[in-house]
């Protein structure tokens, strides 16, 4: 009877045999006291290793279905048989509101997604073809022979010390004063922002940000139950006049979240003058600034621009969150928070409570990559590569898309507005034609932006930019004709 | 005047030059309209690259301190000079209660720590000398040539698919039924537990656990504002009678957190019979079980023991959290949650909102390591290595330490109780003699356990076990004499 079992390759053999024996017991086909074949015999008949049968018997023994008497054999136990179904809970009604919200706000689960063969303007992740695998390998082997087994054992919550020092130098070169400041390594920007919000906000607190702004930041602010006050964008960054009005007349905000460089989604770079006046304004009202260093490296013109954190000098009111993972190795998830020393010490405790620390292996490889100059080389190459695409994107947007407004001064995407057109409707049509982009409404804090589009060019070929933009332009024109 | 500047090597040269020029402006030593030396001249005099000076001038320009007129040169600007101090906030009064709690509960910051040369029984991290670096390198190179740049770009929140499949097989072999179940990869056990608590509990909810229990779990339950109800441990695991009483008479708990194997800190392995009865009991009251698969692999006797999640068959009420990082490569931070499919989908959204995903590089290396059989080889070696130490620990505890109770059936530590002795006082004395261990009170949910000690032997030599245990034993004896 037992030998009737036909094993398949879908689940483990051990499990199939166990299930089958239990089924026979449940159905009364194997009765209490009945002797089972020896493990050797059973293995031979079912054509599985004897070892597997030994494990099956052990489990059935543990679970009380069978028992073994030394020298006599294995027998069906007299014990009452446990139902095989176990307890079934309705998780949908057990999970809390936070979890439901996290699921609701999870764009990946609810937005249309790119399929193979489509022209995808929806992703701002870097083009993997730019990564130099040979350099990466060499850096891995170098750091492994230098550090040995150390980097494979537990490390420190704050991060891998050589990487922290290296980042301090990197940030100092951007003008950031590290007196009484420190760095905490995080799993990318997202974790950095989540930890900062966890540390200084409470549900119901007000937070100021640009409108539109980074959709993941909106998700996190919502998950922290914050009251999001978006301030409109102008050509050179956030509208300082509106910001001042809000600070004067509104409820005091707990913090301001700003993306001064290659702002996501508009691609706008906040001017130096505006950086200074926004900093002064927020400092006057004692509002901490969370500065998102998003793609700061991807400036295609020659001049560099000083982060707000640097303009604040010895002041400690700016929390800078940096990340290489937007342009370099996102799969490794490494970012950092540069902020006041006392604050970093608090954030370090939160980080430790969340996941002990960021992978020391990854931190060490990144350190080596930075130290031997590969990062500089990479940025140079990436700038050249993306600049060409950026210029083509501008060219073909001008040629094919009847936009009302276009912005984007660098980075990996441009942002357009087409008055009177619904970008989600355009998206549906484009999707049928094999083109996908990001409808701009997901970046807005006030349910507006339905006539906006974020078009990313990092992972498409030059030829695809032309072909894709033409399809988007044509679809928009059709849509306009219909009005 | 500018050339008086003496540059040091402590901070960036760029910053020192900027600061100095600003200082001169602030002190009125450089006046509005005054011409600055050319970048070439300045570079030569200060012995830094011209490039550095160009960057200094750019920053000062950005910040409004100086301005450049083409063909004429660079001049001190007429603009009102910004104070160099920036805004100073008192972060200690801005951070919220959660953050203060995280800092307070951060043992690393508040407990005595091991110093170089000490005999350290305080760490249950694995002995790094067991890691085979050559195998690790080979696996890295193999997976990199197989996956190429893919693993360096963004991946999926749920995890690296081949690793998930591999873990499903691994868990199936332990008897876990994956019908309607799934796996989420996390940054170690800690993140897994944090995400699970985030998803199913609300502040004030009651949670049942063993008393004593894993101190990081206590920290997390406290950070989630849970009402912790600890149930005493018996020789074969949690006291089922007390558990039943609590379920019958107490407020319904939201979940039960259990460590059935090599329970931290007692080292007790819950018997199969008890596993079944505890499962049945909690199922009857519809209480979800969070099973911590802690060091399940480190069984030194031959028989394997079935996880509670496996005993639950097709049921979905057990959330199993696994981690290799307790015995293998903790620096890489990889763990997993195996649970009901619907629940995993919710947890996936939380994971994405926290840090997008766990390092794909690390996941891919671990996958390769498992696939080529290195993990099995490692566990075999580790078991042999730790078993010897374990036996010595038992031997020398019996020989030197006048304990009242000793537990520990495997794993990397033993747990002792010495009636009438305060382990923190013993610790202070031992510390002076160069020996450190973990006072057991940190594992208790009800401020007890002051007479208990967790003695870990993973990172000490055999000789140190004898020497260290003798010192601990002698110190305890002295302490007992004084009573």
CSV table of C-alpha atoms in Angstrom, one decimal, chain A residues 10-166:
chain,number,residue,atom,x,y,z
A,10,UNK,CA,7.5,19.6,-7.1
A,11,UNK,CA,8.1,19.4,-3.3
A,12,UNK,CA,10.6,17.5,-1.2
A,13,UNK,CA,10.4,13.7,-1.3
A,14,UNK,CA,10.6,13.6,2.5
A,15,UNK,CA,7.4,15.7,2.7
A,16,UNK,CA,5.6,13.6,0.1
A,17,UNK,CA,6.3,10.4,1.9
A,18,UNK,CA,5.4,11.8,5.3
A,19,UNK,CA,2.1,13.2,4.0
A,20,UNK,CA,1.3,9.9,2.3
A,21,UNK,CA,1.9,7.9,5.5
A,22,UNK,CA,-0.1,10.4,7.5
A,23,UNK,CA,-2.9,10.2,5.0
A,24,UNK,CA,-3.0,6.4,5.2
A,25,UNK,CA,-3.1,6.7,9.0
A,26,UNK,CA,-5.9,9.3,8.9
A,27,UNK,CA,-7.9,7.2,6.5
A,28,UNK,CA,-7.5,4.2,8.8
A,29,UNK,CA,-5.5,2.3,6.1
A,30,UNK,CA,-2.6,2.0,8.5
A,31,UNK,CA,-3.8,0.9,11.9
A,32,UNK,CA,-2.3,1.4,15.4
A,33,UNK,CA,0.3,-1.3,16.1
A,34,UNK,CA,0.9,-2.1,12.4
A,35,UNK,CA,4.6,-2.5,11.5
A,36,UNK,CA,6.2,-0.3,8.9
A,37,UNK,CA,8.9,-1.6,6.4
A,38,UNK,CA,12.5,-1.0,7.5
A,39,UNK,CA,14.1,2.2,6.3
A,40,UNK,CA,16.3,0.2,3.9
A,41,UNK,CA,13.4,-1.7,2.4
A,42,UNK,CA,11.2,1.4,2.1
A,43,UNK,CA,14.1,3.4,0.5
A,44,UNK,CA,14.6,0.7,-2.1
A,45,UNK,CA,10.9,0.4,-3.0
A,46,UNK,CA,10.3,4.2,-3.3
A,47,UNK,CA,13.7,4.7,-5.0
A,48,UNK,CA,14.9,7.4,-2.5
A,49,UNK,CA,17.9,7.3,-0.3
A,50,UNK,CA,17.7,5.4,3.0
A,51,UNK,CA,18.7,8.6,4.7
A,52,UNK,CA,15.5,10.3,3.5
A,53,UNK,CA,13.4,7.5,5.0
A,54,UNK,CA,15.3,7.7,8.3
A,55,UNK,CA,14.4,11.4,8.4
A,56,UNK,CA,10.8,10.7,7.5
A,57,UNK,CA,10.6,8.2,10.4
A,58,UNK,CA,12.3,10.6,12.8
A,59,UNK,CA,9.8,13.3,12.0
A,60,UNK,CA,6.8,11.0,12.2
A,61,UNK,CA,8.2,9.8,15.5
A,62,UNK,CA,8.7,13.4,16.8
A,63,UNK,CA,5.1,14.1,15.8
A,64,UNK,CA,3.8,11.0,17.6
A,65,UNK,CA,2.5,9.2,14.5
A,66,UNK,CA,4.9,6.2,14.8
A,67,UNK,CA,7.3,4.8,17.4
A,68,UNK,CA,10.4,2.7,17.1
A,69,UNK,CA,11.3,-0.1,19.5
A,70,UNK,CA,14.9,-1.1,19.3
A,71,UNK,CA,15.5,-4.4,17.7
A,72,UNK,CA,11.8,-4.8,16.8
A,73,UNK,CA,11.1,-2.2,14.3
A,74,UNK,CA,8.9,0.8,13.7
A,75,UNK,CA,5.1,0.8,14.4
A,76,UNK,CA,2.1,2.9,13.9
A,77,UNK,CA,1.5,4.6,17.2
A,78,UNK,CA,-1.6,4.3,19.2
A,79,UNK,CA,-1.7,8.0,19.9
A,80,UNK,CA,-4.6,10.1,18.7
A,81,UNK,CA,-3.7,11.5,15.3
A,82,UNK,CA,-3.1,15.2,15.0
A,83,UNK,CA,-5.1,16.7,12.1
A,84,UNK,CA,-2.8,17.5,9.3
A,85,UNK,CA,-4.3,20.9,8.6
A,86,UNK,CA,-2.9,22.8,11.7
A,87,UNK,CA,-4.4,26.1,12.8
A,88,UNK,CA,-5.6,28.4,10.0
A,89,UNK,CA,-5.7,32.2,10.8
A,90,UNK,CA,-7.1,34.9,8.7
A,91,UNK,CA,-4.0,37.2,8.5
A,92,UNK,CA,-5.9,39.9,6.6
A,93,UNK,CA,-7.8,40.6,9.7
A,94,UNK,CA,-4.9,40.2,12.1
A,95,UNK,CA,-2.5,42.7,10.5
A,96,UNK,CA,-2.7,46.3,11.7
A,97,UNK,CA,-3.5,49.6,9.9
A,98,UNK,CA,0.2,50.4,9.3
A,99,UNK,CA,0.6,47.2,7.4
A,100,UNK,CA,-2.5,47.8,5.3
A,101,UNK,CA,-1.2,51.3,4.5
A,102,UNK,CA,2.2,49.9,3.6
A,103,UNK,CA,0.5,47.6,1.2
A,104,UNK,CA,-1.8,50.3,-0.2
A,105,UNK,CA,1.1,52.7,-0.8
A,106,UNK,CA,3.3,50.0,-2.4
A,107,UNK,CA,3.5,51.3,-5.9
A,108,UNK,CA,5.3,48.2,-7.2
A,109,UNK,CA,2.2,46.2,-6.4
A,110,UNK,CA,-0.4,48.6,-7.9
A,111,UNK,CA,1.1,50.4,-10.8
A,112,UNK,CA,1.5,49.1,-14.4
A,113,UNK,CA,4.8,47.5,-14.7
A,114,UNK,CA,7.3,47.2,-17.6
A,115,UNK,CA,7.4,44.0,-19.5
A,116,UNK,CA,10.2,42.5,-21.5
A,117,UNK,CA,10.6,44.2,-24.9
A,118,UNK,CA,8.9,47.5,-23.8
A,119,UNK,CA,10.6,50.9,-23.9
A,120,UNK,CA,10.8,51.8,-20.2
A,121,UNK,CA,11.0,55.4,-19.1
A,122,UNK,CA,9.7,54.4,-15.7
A,123,UNK,CA,12.9,53.5,-13.9
A,124,UNK,CA,15.6,55.8,-12.5
A,125,UNK,CA,17.8,53.0,-11.6
A,126,UNK,CA,21.2,53.1,-13.3
A,127,UNK,CA,22.1,51.3,-16.4
A,128,UNK,CA,23.8,48.1,-15.2
A,129,UNK,CA,26.0,48.0,-18.3
A,130,UNK,CA,28.0,50.9,-16.8
A,131,UNK,CA,29.2,48.8,-13.9
A,132,UNK,CA,32.7,47.5,-14.3
A,133,UNK,CA,32.6,43.9,-13.1
A,134,UNK,CA,36.3,43.4,-13.4
A,135,UNK,CA,37.1,46.3,-11.1
A,136,UNK,CA,34.5,45.2,-8.7
A,137,UNK,CA,36.0,41.7,-8.6
A,138,UNK,CA,39.4,43.1,-8.0
A,139,UNK,CA,38.2,45.3,-5.2
A,140,UNK,CA,36.4,42.4,-3.6
A,141,UNK,CA,39.5,40.2,-3.6
A,142,UNK,CA,41.7,43.1,-2.4
A,143,UNK,CA,39.5,43.9,0.6
A,144,UNK,CA,39.0,40.3,1.4
A,145,UNK,CA,42.8,39.7,1.5
A,146,UNK,CA,43.2,42.8,3.6
A,147,UNK,CA,40.4,42.3,6.1
A,148,UNK,CA,40.2,38.5,6.0
A,149,UNK,CA,37.4,36.9,8.0
A,150,UNK,CA,36.9,40.1,10.0
A,151,UNK,CA,34.4,41.6,7.6
A,152,UNK,CA,32.3,38.4,7.6
A,153,UNK,CA,31.7,38.5,11.4
A,154,UNK,CA,29.5,41.0,13.3
A,155,UNK,CA,30.5,44.7,12.9
A,156,UNK,CA,29.3,48.0,14.3
A,157,UNK,CA,25.9,49.6,14.0
A,158,UNK,CA,27.5,52.9,12.9
A,159,UNK,CA,29.2,51.3,10.0
A,160,UNK,CA,32.6,50.1,8.7
A,161,UNK,CA,35.1,52.7,10.1
A,162,UNK,CA,37.3,53.1,7.0
A,163,UNK,CA,34.1,53.7,4.9
A,164,UNK,CA,32.9,56.3,7.4
A,165,UNK,CA,36.2,58.1,7.3
A,166,UNK,CA,36.3,57.9,3.5
